[in-house]
PDB file of C-alpha atoms in Angstrom:
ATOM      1  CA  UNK A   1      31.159 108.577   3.963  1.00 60.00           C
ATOM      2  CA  UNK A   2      29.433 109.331   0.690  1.00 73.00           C
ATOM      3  CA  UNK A   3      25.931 108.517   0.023  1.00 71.00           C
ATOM      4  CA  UNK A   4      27.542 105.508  -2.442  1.00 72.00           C
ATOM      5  CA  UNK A   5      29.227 103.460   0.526  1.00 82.00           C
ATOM      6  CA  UNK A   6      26.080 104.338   2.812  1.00 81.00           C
ATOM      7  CA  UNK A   7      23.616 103.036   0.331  1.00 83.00           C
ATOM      8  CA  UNK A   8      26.309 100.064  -0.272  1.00 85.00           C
ATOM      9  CA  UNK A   9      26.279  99.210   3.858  1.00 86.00           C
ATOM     10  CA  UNK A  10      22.689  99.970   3.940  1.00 87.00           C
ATOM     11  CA  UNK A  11      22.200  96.965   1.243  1.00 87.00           C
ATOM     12  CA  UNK A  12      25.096  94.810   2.643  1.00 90.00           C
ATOM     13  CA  UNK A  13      23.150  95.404   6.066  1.00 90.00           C
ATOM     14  CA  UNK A  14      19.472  94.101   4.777  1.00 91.00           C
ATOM     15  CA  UNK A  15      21.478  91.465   2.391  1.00 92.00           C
ATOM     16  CA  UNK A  16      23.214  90.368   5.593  1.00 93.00           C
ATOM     17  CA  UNK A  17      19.798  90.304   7.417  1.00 93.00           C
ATOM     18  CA  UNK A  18      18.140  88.444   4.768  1.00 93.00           C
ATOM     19  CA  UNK A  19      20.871  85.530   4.643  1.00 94.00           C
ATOM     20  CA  UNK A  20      20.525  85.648   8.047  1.00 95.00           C
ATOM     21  CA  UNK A  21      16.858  85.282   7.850  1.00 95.00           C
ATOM     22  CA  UNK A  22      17.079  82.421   5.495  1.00 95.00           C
ATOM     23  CA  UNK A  23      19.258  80.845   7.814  1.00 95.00           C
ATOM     24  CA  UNK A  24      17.101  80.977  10.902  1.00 96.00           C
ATOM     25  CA  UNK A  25      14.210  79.682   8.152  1.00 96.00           C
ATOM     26  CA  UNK A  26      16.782  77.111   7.133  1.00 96.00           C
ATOM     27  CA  UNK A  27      16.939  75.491  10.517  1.00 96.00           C
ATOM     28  CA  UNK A  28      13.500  76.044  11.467  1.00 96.00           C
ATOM     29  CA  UNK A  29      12.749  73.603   8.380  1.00 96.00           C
ATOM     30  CA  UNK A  30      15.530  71.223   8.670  1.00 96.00           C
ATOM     31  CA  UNK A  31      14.242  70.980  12.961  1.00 97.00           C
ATOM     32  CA  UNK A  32      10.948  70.364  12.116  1.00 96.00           C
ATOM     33  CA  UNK A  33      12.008  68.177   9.622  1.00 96.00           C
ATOM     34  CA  UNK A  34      14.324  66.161  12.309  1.00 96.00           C
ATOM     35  CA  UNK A  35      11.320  66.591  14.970  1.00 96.00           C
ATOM     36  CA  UNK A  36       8.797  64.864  12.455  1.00 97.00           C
ATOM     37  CA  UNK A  37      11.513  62.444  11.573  1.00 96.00           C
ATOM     38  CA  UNK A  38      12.289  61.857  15.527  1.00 96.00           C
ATOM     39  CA  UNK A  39       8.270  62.027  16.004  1.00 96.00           C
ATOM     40  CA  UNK A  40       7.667  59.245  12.947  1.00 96.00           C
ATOM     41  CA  UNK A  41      10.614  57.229  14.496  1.00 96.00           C
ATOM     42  CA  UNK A  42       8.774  56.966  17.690  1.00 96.00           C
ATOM     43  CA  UNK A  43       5.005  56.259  16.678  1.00 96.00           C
ATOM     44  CA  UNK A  44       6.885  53.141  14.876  1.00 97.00           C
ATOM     45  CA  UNK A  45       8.819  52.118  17.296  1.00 96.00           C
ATOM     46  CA  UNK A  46       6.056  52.160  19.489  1.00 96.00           C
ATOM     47  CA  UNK A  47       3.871  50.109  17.083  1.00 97.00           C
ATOM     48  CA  UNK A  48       6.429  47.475  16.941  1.00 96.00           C
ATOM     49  CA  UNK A  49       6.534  47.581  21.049  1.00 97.00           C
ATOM     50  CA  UNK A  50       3.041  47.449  21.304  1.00 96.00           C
ATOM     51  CA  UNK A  51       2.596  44.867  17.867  1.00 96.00           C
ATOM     52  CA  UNK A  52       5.292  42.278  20.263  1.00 96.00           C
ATOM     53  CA  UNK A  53       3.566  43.045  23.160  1.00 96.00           C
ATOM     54  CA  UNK A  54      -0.090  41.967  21.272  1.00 96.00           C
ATOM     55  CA  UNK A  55       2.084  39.196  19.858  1.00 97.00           C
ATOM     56  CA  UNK A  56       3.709  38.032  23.343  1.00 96.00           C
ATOM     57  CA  UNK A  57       0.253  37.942  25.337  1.00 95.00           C
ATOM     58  CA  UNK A  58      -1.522  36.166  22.150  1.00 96.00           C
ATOM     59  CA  UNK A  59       1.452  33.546  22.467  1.00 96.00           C
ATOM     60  CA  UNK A  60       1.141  33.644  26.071  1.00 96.00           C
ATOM     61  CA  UNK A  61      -2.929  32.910  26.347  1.00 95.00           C
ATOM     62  CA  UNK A  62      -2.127  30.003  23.940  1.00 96.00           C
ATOM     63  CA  UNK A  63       0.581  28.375  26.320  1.00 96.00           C
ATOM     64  CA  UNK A  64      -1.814  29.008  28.826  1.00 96.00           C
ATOM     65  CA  UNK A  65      -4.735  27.528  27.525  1.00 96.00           C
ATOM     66  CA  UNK A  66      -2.773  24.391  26.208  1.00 96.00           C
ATOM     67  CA  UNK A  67      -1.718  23.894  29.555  1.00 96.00           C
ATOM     68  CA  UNK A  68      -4.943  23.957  30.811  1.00 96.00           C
ATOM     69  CA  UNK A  69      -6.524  21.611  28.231  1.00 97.00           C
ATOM     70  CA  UNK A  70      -3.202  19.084  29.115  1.00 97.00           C
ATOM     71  CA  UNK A  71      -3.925  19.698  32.854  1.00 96.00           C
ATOM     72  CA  UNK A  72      -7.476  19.099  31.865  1.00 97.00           C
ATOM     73  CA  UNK A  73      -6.964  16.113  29.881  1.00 97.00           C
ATOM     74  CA  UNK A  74      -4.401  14.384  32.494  1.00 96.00           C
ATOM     75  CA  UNK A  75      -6.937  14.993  35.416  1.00 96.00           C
ATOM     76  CA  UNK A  76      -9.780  13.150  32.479  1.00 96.00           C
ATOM     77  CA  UNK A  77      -7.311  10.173  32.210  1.00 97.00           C
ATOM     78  CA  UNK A  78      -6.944   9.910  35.942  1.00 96.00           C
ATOM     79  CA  UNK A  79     -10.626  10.030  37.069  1.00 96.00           C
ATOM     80  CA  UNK A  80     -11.242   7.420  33.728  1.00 96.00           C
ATOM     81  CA  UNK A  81      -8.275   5.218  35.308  1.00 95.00           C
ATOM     82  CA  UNK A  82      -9.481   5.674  38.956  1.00 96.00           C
ATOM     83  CA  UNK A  83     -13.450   4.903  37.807  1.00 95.00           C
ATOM     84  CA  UNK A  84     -11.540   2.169  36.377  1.00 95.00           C
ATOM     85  CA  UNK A  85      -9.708   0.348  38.802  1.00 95.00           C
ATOM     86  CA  UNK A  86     -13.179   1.574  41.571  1.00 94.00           C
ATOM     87  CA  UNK A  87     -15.045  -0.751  39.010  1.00 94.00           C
ATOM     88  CA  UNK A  88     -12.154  -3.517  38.645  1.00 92.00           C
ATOM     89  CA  UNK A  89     -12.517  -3.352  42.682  1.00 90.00           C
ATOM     90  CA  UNK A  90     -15.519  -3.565  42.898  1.00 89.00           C
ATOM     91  CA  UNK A  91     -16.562  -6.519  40.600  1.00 88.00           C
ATOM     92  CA  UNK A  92     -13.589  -8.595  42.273  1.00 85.00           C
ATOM     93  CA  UNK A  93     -15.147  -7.462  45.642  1.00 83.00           C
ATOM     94  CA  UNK A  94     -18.438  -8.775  44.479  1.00 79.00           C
ATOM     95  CA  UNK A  95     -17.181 -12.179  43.008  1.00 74.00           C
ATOM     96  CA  UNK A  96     -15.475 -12.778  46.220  1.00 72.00           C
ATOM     97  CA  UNK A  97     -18.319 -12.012  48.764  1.00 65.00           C
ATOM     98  CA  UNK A  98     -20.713 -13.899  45.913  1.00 60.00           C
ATOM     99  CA  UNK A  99     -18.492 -17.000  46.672  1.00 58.00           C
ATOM    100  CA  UNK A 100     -18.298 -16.093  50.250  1.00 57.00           C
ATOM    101  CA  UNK A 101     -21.787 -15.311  50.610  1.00 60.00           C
ATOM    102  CA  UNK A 102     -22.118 -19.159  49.359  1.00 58.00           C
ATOM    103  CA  UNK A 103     -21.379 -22.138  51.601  1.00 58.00           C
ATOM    104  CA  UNK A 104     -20.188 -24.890  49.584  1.00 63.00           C
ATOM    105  CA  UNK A 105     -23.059 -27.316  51.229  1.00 59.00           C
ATOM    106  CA  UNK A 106     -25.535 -24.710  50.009  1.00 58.00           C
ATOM    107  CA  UNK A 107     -23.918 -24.533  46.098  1.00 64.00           C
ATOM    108  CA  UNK A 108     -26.024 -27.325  44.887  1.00 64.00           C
ATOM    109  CA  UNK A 109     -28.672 -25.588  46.210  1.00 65.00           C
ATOM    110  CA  UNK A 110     -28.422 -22.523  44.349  1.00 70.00           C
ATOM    111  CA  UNK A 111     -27.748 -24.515  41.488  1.00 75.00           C
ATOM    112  CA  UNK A 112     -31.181 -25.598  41.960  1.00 78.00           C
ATOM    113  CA  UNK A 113     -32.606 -22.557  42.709  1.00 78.00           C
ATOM    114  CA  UNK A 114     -31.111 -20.918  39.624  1.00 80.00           C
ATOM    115  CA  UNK A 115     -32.654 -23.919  37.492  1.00 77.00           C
ATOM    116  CA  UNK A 116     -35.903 -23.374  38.975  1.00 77.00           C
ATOM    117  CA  UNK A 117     -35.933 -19.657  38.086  1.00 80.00           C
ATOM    118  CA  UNK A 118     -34.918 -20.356  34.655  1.00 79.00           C
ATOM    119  CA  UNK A 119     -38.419 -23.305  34.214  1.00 75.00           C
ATOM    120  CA  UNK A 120     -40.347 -20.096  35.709  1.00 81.00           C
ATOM    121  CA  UNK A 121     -39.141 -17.495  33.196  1.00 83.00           C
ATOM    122  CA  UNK A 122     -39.819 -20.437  30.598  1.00 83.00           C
ATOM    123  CA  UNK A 123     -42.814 -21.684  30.946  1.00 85.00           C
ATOM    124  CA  UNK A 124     -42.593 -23.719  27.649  1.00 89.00           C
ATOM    125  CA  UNK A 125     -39.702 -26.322  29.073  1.00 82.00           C
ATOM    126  CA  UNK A 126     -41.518 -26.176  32.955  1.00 79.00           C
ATOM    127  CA  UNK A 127     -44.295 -27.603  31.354  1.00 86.00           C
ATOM    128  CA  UNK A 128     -42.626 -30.297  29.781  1.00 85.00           C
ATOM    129  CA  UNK A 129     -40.610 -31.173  32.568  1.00 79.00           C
ATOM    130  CA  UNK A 130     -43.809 -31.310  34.410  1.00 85.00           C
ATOM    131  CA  UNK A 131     -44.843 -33.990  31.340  1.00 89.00           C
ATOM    132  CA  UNK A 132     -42.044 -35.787  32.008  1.00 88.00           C
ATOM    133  CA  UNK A 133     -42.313 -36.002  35.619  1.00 86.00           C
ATOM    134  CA  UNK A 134     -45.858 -37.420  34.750  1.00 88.00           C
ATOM    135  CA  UNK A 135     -44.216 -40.104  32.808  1.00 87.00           C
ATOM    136  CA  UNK A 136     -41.755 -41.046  35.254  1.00 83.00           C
ATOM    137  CA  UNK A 137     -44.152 -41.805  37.499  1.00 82.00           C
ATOM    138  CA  UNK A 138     -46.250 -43.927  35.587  1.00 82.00           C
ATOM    139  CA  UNK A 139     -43.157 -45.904  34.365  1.00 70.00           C
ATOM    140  CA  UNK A 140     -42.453 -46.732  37.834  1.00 61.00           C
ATOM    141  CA  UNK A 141     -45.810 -47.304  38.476  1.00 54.00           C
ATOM    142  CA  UNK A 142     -46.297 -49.619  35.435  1.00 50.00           C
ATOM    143  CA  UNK A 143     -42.481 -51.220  36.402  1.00 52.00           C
ATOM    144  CA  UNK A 144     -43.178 -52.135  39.364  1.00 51.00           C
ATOM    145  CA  UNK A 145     -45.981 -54.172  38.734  1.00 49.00           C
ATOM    146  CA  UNK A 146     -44.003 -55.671  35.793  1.00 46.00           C
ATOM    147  CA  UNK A 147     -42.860 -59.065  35.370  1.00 47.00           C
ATOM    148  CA  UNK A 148     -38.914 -59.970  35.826  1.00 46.00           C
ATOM    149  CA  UNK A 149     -38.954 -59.500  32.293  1.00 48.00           C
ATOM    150  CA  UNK A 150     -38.654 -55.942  32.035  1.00 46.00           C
ATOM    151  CA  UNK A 151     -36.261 -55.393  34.885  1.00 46.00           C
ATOM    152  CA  UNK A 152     -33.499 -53.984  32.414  1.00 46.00           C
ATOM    153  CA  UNK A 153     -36.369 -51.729  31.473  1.00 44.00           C
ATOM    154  CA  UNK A 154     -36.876 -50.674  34.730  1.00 46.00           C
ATOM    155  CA  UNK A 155     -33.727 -50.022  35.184  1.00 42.00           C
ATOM    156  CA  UNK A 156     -32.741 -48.062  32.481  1.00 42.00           C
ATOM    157  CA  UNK A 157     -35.546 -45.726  33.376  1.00 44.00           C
ATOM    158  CA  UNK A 158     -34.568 -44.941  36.785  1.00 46.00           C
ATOM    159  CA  UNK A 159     -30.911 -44.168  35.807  1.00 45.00           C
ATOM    160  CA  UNK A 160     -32.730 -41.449  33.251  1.00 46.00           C
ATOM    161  CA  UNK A 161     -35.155 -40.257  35.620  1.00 47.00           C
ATOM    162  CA  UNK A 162     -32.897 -40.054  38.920  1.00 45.00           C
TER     163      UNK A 162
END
């Protein structure tokens, strides 16, 4: 072989291992360019996973805590309705054992006793009625050593007074 073909393999040779060079460089790029493509890929699928998870535990904690404040709420209701039928109850209970407490020959009594209270806490009208008491007295006192005449007077007093 003459120097001409040598020098022409020799080149064809380092040409050939150049391209092939550029090749291997080729690739390396276009797999690291797939790998950071792959790699970019995956961090955002990841934040999406991990964004619905966030999302599907906030949603969560909210059906949670609006059941509780329902569940809440209801068991409000029920103790308002059951402190309100323990006071219905217990007000009906009372009116009945007031008018059982009560015999009906002692009413009139109470009556009396309430009217007596009231004269106390009003000292005002117990005086009065204490006035008119006096006056009663002395009508029928002054009646009944009255003539025949005044009989109708009479009368008419005692129907006032008793």
């Amino acid at each position: 072989m003459n120097k001409f073909s040598r020098d022409r393999v020799r080149e064809n040779a380092l040409q050939q291992e150049e391209r092939e060079i550029e090749r291997r460089e080729s690739e390396r790029r276009e797999n690291e360019r797939r790998e950071n493509e792959l790699e970019r890929e995956s961090r955002k699928r990841d934040e999406r996973e991990t964004e619905r998870k966030e999302n599907e535990l906030e949603r969560e904690g909210r059906e949670r805590d609006k059941k509780e404040k329902e569940r809440r709420e209801k068991e409000r209701k029920e103790r308002d309705r059951m402190e309100r039928e323990k006071e219905k109850r217990e007000r009906k209970e009372e009116s009945e054992s007031d008018q059982d407490d009560i015999p009906p020959q002692f009413e009139e009594m109470t009556n009396q006793l309430q009217i007596c209270n009231w004269l106390i806490a009003n000292p005002e009208i117990l005086n009065l009625a204490n006035q008119m008491l006096t006056a009663k007295s002395q009508d029928i006192g002054v009646s009944k050593t009255a003539s025949y005449d005044n009989t109708n007077n009479i009368i008419s007093y005692e129907k006032i007074y008793n």
